[in-house]
PDB file of C-alpha atoms in Angstrom:
ATOM      1  CA  MET A   1     -34.093  36.074  17.543  1.00  0.00           C
ATOM      2  CA  ARG A   2     -35.237  36.910  14.038  1.00  0.00           C
ATOM      3  CA  GLN A   3     -38.105  39.327  13.648  1.00  0.00           C
ATOM      4  CA  ARG A   4     -40.919  37.941  11.542  1.00  0.00           C
ATOM      5  CA  TYR A   5     -42.825  40.169   9.190  1.00  0.00           C
ATOM      6  CA  PRO A   6     -46.601  40.170   9.383  1.00  0.00           C
ATOM      7  CA  ILE A   7     -48.244  38.198   6.607  1.00  0.00           C
ATOM      8  CA  ALA A   8     -50.101  41.282   5.365  1.00  0.00           C
ATOM      9  CA  LEU A   9     -46.809  43.153   4.863  1.00  0.00           C
ATOM     10  CA  MET A  10     -45.214  40.186   3.076  1.00  0.00           C
ATOM     11  CA  CYS A  11     -48.216  39.853   0.774  1.00  0.00           C
ATOM     12  CA  ARG A  12     -48.039  43.571  -0.077  1.00  0.00           C
ATOM     13  CA  ILE A  13     -44.316  43.319  -0.836  1.00  0.00           C
ATOM     14  CA  LEU A  14     -44.776  40.188  -2.969  1.00  0.00           C
ATOM     15  CA  ASP A  15     -47.909  41.630  -4.613  1.00  0.00           C
ATOM     16  CA  VAL A  16     -50.118  38.633  -3.799  1.00  0.00           C
ATOM     17  CA  SER A  17     -53.393  38.388  -1.951  1.00  0.00           C
ATOM     18  CA  GLU A  18     -53.502  37.034   1.604  1.00  0.00           C
ATOM     19  CA  SER A  19     -56.042  34.389   0.654  1.00  0.00           C
ATOM     20  CA  GLY A  20     -53.786  33.236  -2.201  1.00  0.00           C
ATOM     21  CA  PHE A  21     -50.842  33.056   0.200  1.00  0.00           C
ATOM     22  CA  HIS A  22     -52.764  30.857   2.645  1.00  0.00           C
ATOM     23  CA  ALA A  23     -54.201  28.732  -0.188  1.00  0.00           C
ATOM     24  CA  ARG A  24     -50.702  28.068  -1.497  1.00  0.00           C
ATOM     25  CA  LYS A  25     -49.506  26.947   1.931  1.00  0.00           C
ATOM     26  CA  ALA A  26     -52.464  24.554   2.294  1.00  0.00           C
ATOM     27  CA  ARG A  27     -52.202  23.190  -1.264  1.00  0.00           C
ATOM     28  CA  PRO A  28     -50.626  19.727  -1.693  1.00  0.00           C
ATOM     29  CA  PRO A  29     -47.257  19.568  -3.492  1.00  0.00           C
ATOM     30  CA  CYS A  30     -47.372  19.608  -7.286  1.00  0.00           C
ATOM     31  CA  ASP A  31     -46.468  16.607  -9.439  1.00  0.00           C
ATOM     32  CA  ARG A  32     -42.960  17.913 -10.056  1.00  0.00           C
ATOM     33  CA  GLU A  33     -42.238  18.254  -6.322  1.00  0.00           C
ATOM     34  CA  ARG A  34     -43.571  14.739  -5.636  1.00  0.00           C
ATOM     35  CA  GLU A  35     -41.491  13.345  -8.518  1.00  0.00           C
ATOM     36  CA  ASN A  36     -38.391  15.144  -7.213  1.00  0.00           C
ATOM     37  CA  ALA A  37     -38.961  13.671  -3.739  1.00  0.00           C
ATOM     38  CA  ARG A  38     -39.186  10.171  -5.254  1.00  0.00           C
ATOM     39  CA  LEU A  39     -36.095  10.813  -7.394  1.00  0.00           C
ATOM     40  CA  GLU A  40     -34.139  12.043  -4.370  1.00  0.00           C
ATOM     41  CA  ILE A  41     -34.741   8.690  -2.667  1.00  0.00           C
ATOM     42  CA  GLU A  42     -33.718   6.824  -5.838  1.00  0.00           C
ATOM     43  CA  ILE A  43     -30.580   8.954  -6.215  1.00  0.00           C
ATOM     44  CA  LEU A  44     -29.593   8.392  -2.579  1.00  0.00           C
ATOM     45  CA  ALA A  45     -30.054   4.627  -3.013  1.00  0.00           C
ATOM     46  CA  ALA A  46     -28.061   4.599  -6.255  1.00  0.00           C
ATOM     47  CA  HIS A  47     -25.349   6.747  -4.673  1.00  0.00           C
ATOM     48  CA  GLN A  48     -24.952   4.187  -1.866  1.00  0.00           C
ATOM     49  CA  ARG A  49     -25.214   1.255  -4.298  1.00  0.00           C
ATOM     50  CA  THR A  50     -22.355   2.617  -6.418  1.00  0.00           C
ATOM     51  CA  ARG A  51     -20.152   3.163  -3.323  1.00  0.00           C
ATOM     52  CA  GLU A  52     -20.392   6.956  -3.812  1.00  0.00           C
ATOM     53  CA  THR A  53     -17.991   6.844  -6.767  1.00  0.00           C
ATOM     54  CA  TYR A  54     -20.280   7.708  -9.693  1.00  0.00           C
ATOM     55  CA  SER A  55     -20.542  11.183 -11.201  1.00  0.00           C
ATOM     56  CA  ALA A  56     -23.920  12.611 -12.158  1.00  0.00           C
ATOM     57  CA  LYS A  57     -23.641  11.298 -15.720  1.00  0.00           C
ATOM     58  CA  ARG A  58     -22.735   7.755 -14.673  1.00  0.00           C
ATOM     59  CA  LEU A  59     -25.368   7.874 -11.932  1.00  0.00           C
ATOM     60  CA  HIS A  60     -27.959   8.816 -14.557  1.00  0.00           C
ATOM     61  CA  HIS A  61     -27.006   5.737 -16.610  1.00  0.00           C
ATOM     62  CA  ASP A  62     -27.193   3.541 -13.499  1.00  0.00           C
ATOM     63  CA  LEU A  63     -30.647   4.906 -12.670  1.00  0.00           C
ATOM     64  CA  ALA A  64     -31.784   4.288 -16.254  1.00  0.00           C
ATOM     65  CA  ASP A  65     -30.562   0.680 -15.984  1.00  0.00           C
ATOM     66  CA  HIS A  66     -32.749   0.295 -12.890  1.00  0.00           C
ATOM     67  CA  GLY A  67     -35.808   1.734 -14.656  1.00  0.00           C
ATOM     68  CA  VAL A  68     -35.763   5.264 -13.252  1.00  0.00           C
ATOM     69  CA  GLN A  69     -36.568   7.906 -15.853  1.00  0.00           C
ATOM     70  CA  ALA A  70     -34.809  11.247 -15.362  1.00  0.00           C
ATOM     71  CA  THR A  71     -32.619  13.534 -17.414  1.00  0.00           C
ATOM     72  CA  PRO A  72     -28.911  13.899 -16.561  1.00  0.00           C
ATOM     73  CA  TYR A  73     -29.459  17.580 -15.796  1.00  0.00           C
ATOM     74  CA  ARG A  74     -32.184  16.752 -13.288  1.00  0.00           C
ATOM     75  CA  VAL A  75     -30.003  14.106 -11.621  1.00  0.00           C
ATOM     76  CA  ARG A  76     -27.161  16.624 -11.392  1.00  0.00           C
ATOM     77  CA  THR A  77     -29.443  19.288  -9.896  1.00  0.00           C
ATOM     78  CA  LEU A  78     -30.898  16.934  -7.291  1.00  0.00           C
ATOM     79  CA  ARG A  79     -27.442  15.594  -6.376  1.00  0.00           C
ATOM     80  CA  ARG A  80     -26.304  19.167  -5.806  1.00  0.00           C
ATOM     81  CA  LYS A  81     -29.405  19.853  -3.695  1.00  0.00           C
ATOM     82  CA  LEU A  82     -28.705  16.743  -1.591  1.00  0.00           C
ATOM     83  CA  GLY A  83     -25.031  17.665  -1.267  1.00  0.00           C
ATOM     84  CA  LEU A  84     -23.793  14.409  -2.823  1.00  0.00           C
ATOM     85  CA  ARG A  85     -20.322  14.268  -4.314  1.00  0.00           C
ATOM     86  CA  CYS A  86     -18.468  11.319  -5.726  1.00  0.00           C
ATOM     87  CA  LYS A  87     -15.344  10.081  -3.990  1.00  0.00           C
ATOM     88  CA  GLN A  88     -12.841   9.647  -6.775  1.00  0.00           C
ATOM     89  CA  LYS A  89      -9.482   8.376  -5.618  1.00  0.00           C
ATOM     90  CA  LEU A  90      -6.606   8.254  -8.052  1.00  0.00           C
ATOM     91  CA  LYS A  91      -4.800   4.959  -7.956  1.00  0.00           C
ATOM     92  CA  PHE A  92      -1.060   5.023  -7.479  1.00  0.00           C
ATOM     93  CA  LYS A  93       0.626   4.099 -10.731  1.00  0.00           C
ATOM     94  CA  VAL A  94       4.267   3.087 -10.798  1.00  0.00           C
ATOM     95  CA  THR A  95       5.995   4.787 -13.714  1.00  0.00           C
ATOM     96  CA  THR A  96       9.602   3.708 -13.102  1.00  0.00           C
ATOM     97  CA  ASP A  97      10.967   0.188 -12.937  1.00  0.00           C
ATOM     98  CA  SER A  98      14.272   0.535 -11.113  1.00  0.00           C
ATOM     99  CA  LYS A  99      14.713  -3.211 -10.514  1.00  0.00           C
ATOM    100  CA  HIS A 100      15.298  -4.209 -14.122  1.00  0.00           C
ATOM    101  CA  ASN A 101      18.186  -6.228 -15.541  1.00  0.00           C
ATOM    102  CA  LEU A 102      18.621  -4.113 -18.658  1.00  0.00           C
ATOM    103  CA  PRO A 103      21.919  -2.354 -19.423  1.00  0.00           C
ATOM    104  CA  VAL A 104      22.136   1.271 -18.297  1.00  0.00           C
ATOM    105  CA  ALA A 105      23.419   3.808 -20.830  1.00  0.00           C
ATOM    106  CA  PRO A 106      26.448   5.847 -19.741  1.00  0.00           C
ATOM    107  CA  ASN A 107      25.888   9.471 -18.720  1.00  0.00           C
ATOM    108  CA  ILE A 108      27.525  11.530 -21.447  1.00  0.00           C
ATOM    109  CA  LEU A 109      26.275  14.852 -20.045  1.00  0.00           C
ATOM    110  CA  THR A 110      28.355  15.031 -16.897  1.00  0.00           C
ATOM    111  CA  GLY A 111      28.835  18.795 -17.153  1.00  0.00           C
ATOM    112  CA  ASN A 112      32.457  18.554 -18.367  1.00  0.00           C
ATOM    113  CA  PHE A 113      31.829  19.566 -21.947  1.00  0.00           C
ATOM    114  CA  LEU A 114      32.463  22.644 -24.046  1.00  0.00           C
ATOM    115  CA  LEU A 115      29.551  24.568 -25.447  1.00  0.00           C
ATOM    116  CA  MET A 116      30.284  26.509 -28.569  1.00  0.00           C
ATOM    117  CA  HIS A 117      27.625  28.702 -30.001  1.00  0.00           C
ATOM    118  CA  LEU A 118      28.004  30.145 -33.441  1.00  0.00           C
ATOM    119  CA  VAL A 119      26.096  33.240 -34.404  1.00  0.00           C
ATOM    120  CA  LYS A 120      25.895  34.502 -37.932  1.00  0.00           C
ATOM    121  CA  CYS A 121      26.196  38.302 -38.151  1.00  0.00           C
ATOM    122  CA  GLY A 122      25.642  39.182 -41.787  1.00  0.00           C
ATOM    123  CA  SER A 123      28.349  37.259 -43.677  1.00  0.00           C
ATOM    124  CA  VAL A 124      30.707  36.930 -40.697  1.00  0.00           C
ATOM    125  CA  THR A 125      30.375  34.090 -38.218  1.00  0.00           C
ATOM    126  CA  SER A 126      31.797  34.547 -34.803  1.00  0.00           C
ATOM    127  CA  LEU A 127      32.208  32.300 -31.849  1.00  0.00           C
ATOM    128  CA  ILE A 128      30.528  33.931 -28.859  1.00  0.00           C
ATOM    129  CA  PHE A 129      30.500  31.615 -25.925  1.00  0.00           C
ATOM    130  CA  LEU A 130      32.841  28.976 -24.777  1.00  0.00           C
ATOM    131  CA  GLN A 131      31.590  27.439 -21.597  1.00  0.00           C
ATOM    132  CA  MET A 132      34.075  25.892 -19.282  1.00  0.00           C
ATOM    133  CA  ARG A 133      33.892  24.531 -15.791  1.00  0.00           C
ATOM    134  CA  ALA A 134      34.677  27.867 -14.121  1.00  0.00           C
ATOM    135  CA  GLY A 135      32.069  29.824 -16.087  1.00  0.00           C
ATOM    136  CA  CYS A 136      31.526  31.531 -19.406  1.00  0.00           C
ATOM    137  CA  THR A 137      34.237  33.336 -21.367  1.00  0.00           C
ATOM    138  CA  LEU A 138      33.406  35.722 -24.171  1.00  0.00           C
ATOM    139  CA  LEU A 139      35.441  35.179 -27.304  1.00  0.00           C
ATOM    140  CA  GLU A 140      35.481  37.395 -30.384  1.00  0.00           C
TER     141      GLU A 140
END
């Protein structure tokens, strides 16, 4: 079980008076807190209405369309506080059509070709590599 500090000790540490501490606890929430509570309800409703797929920016535009005034930063902050995340699923996109009736080009790179590489050394050119099936042979 957690040990609780006496209120007098907490007030000394925080450098506030005990009467101010108790007055703050009894005080009603400020306008900003009440507005945030209302916005949290609006954001939750919009999040459900958009099937949980909208990001904070899109959600802000949706809220504006429904007459709710809030900045995108505030919507993002409250979404983070509520733990809301959008469910973005990437759709499968077919990139290859293998059932076409078009002619297929022949494979000219079957691996049975000679690779000659010329290197210029000053004014003399020399043939360095000649690749064959078995491997590379150095020619000079």
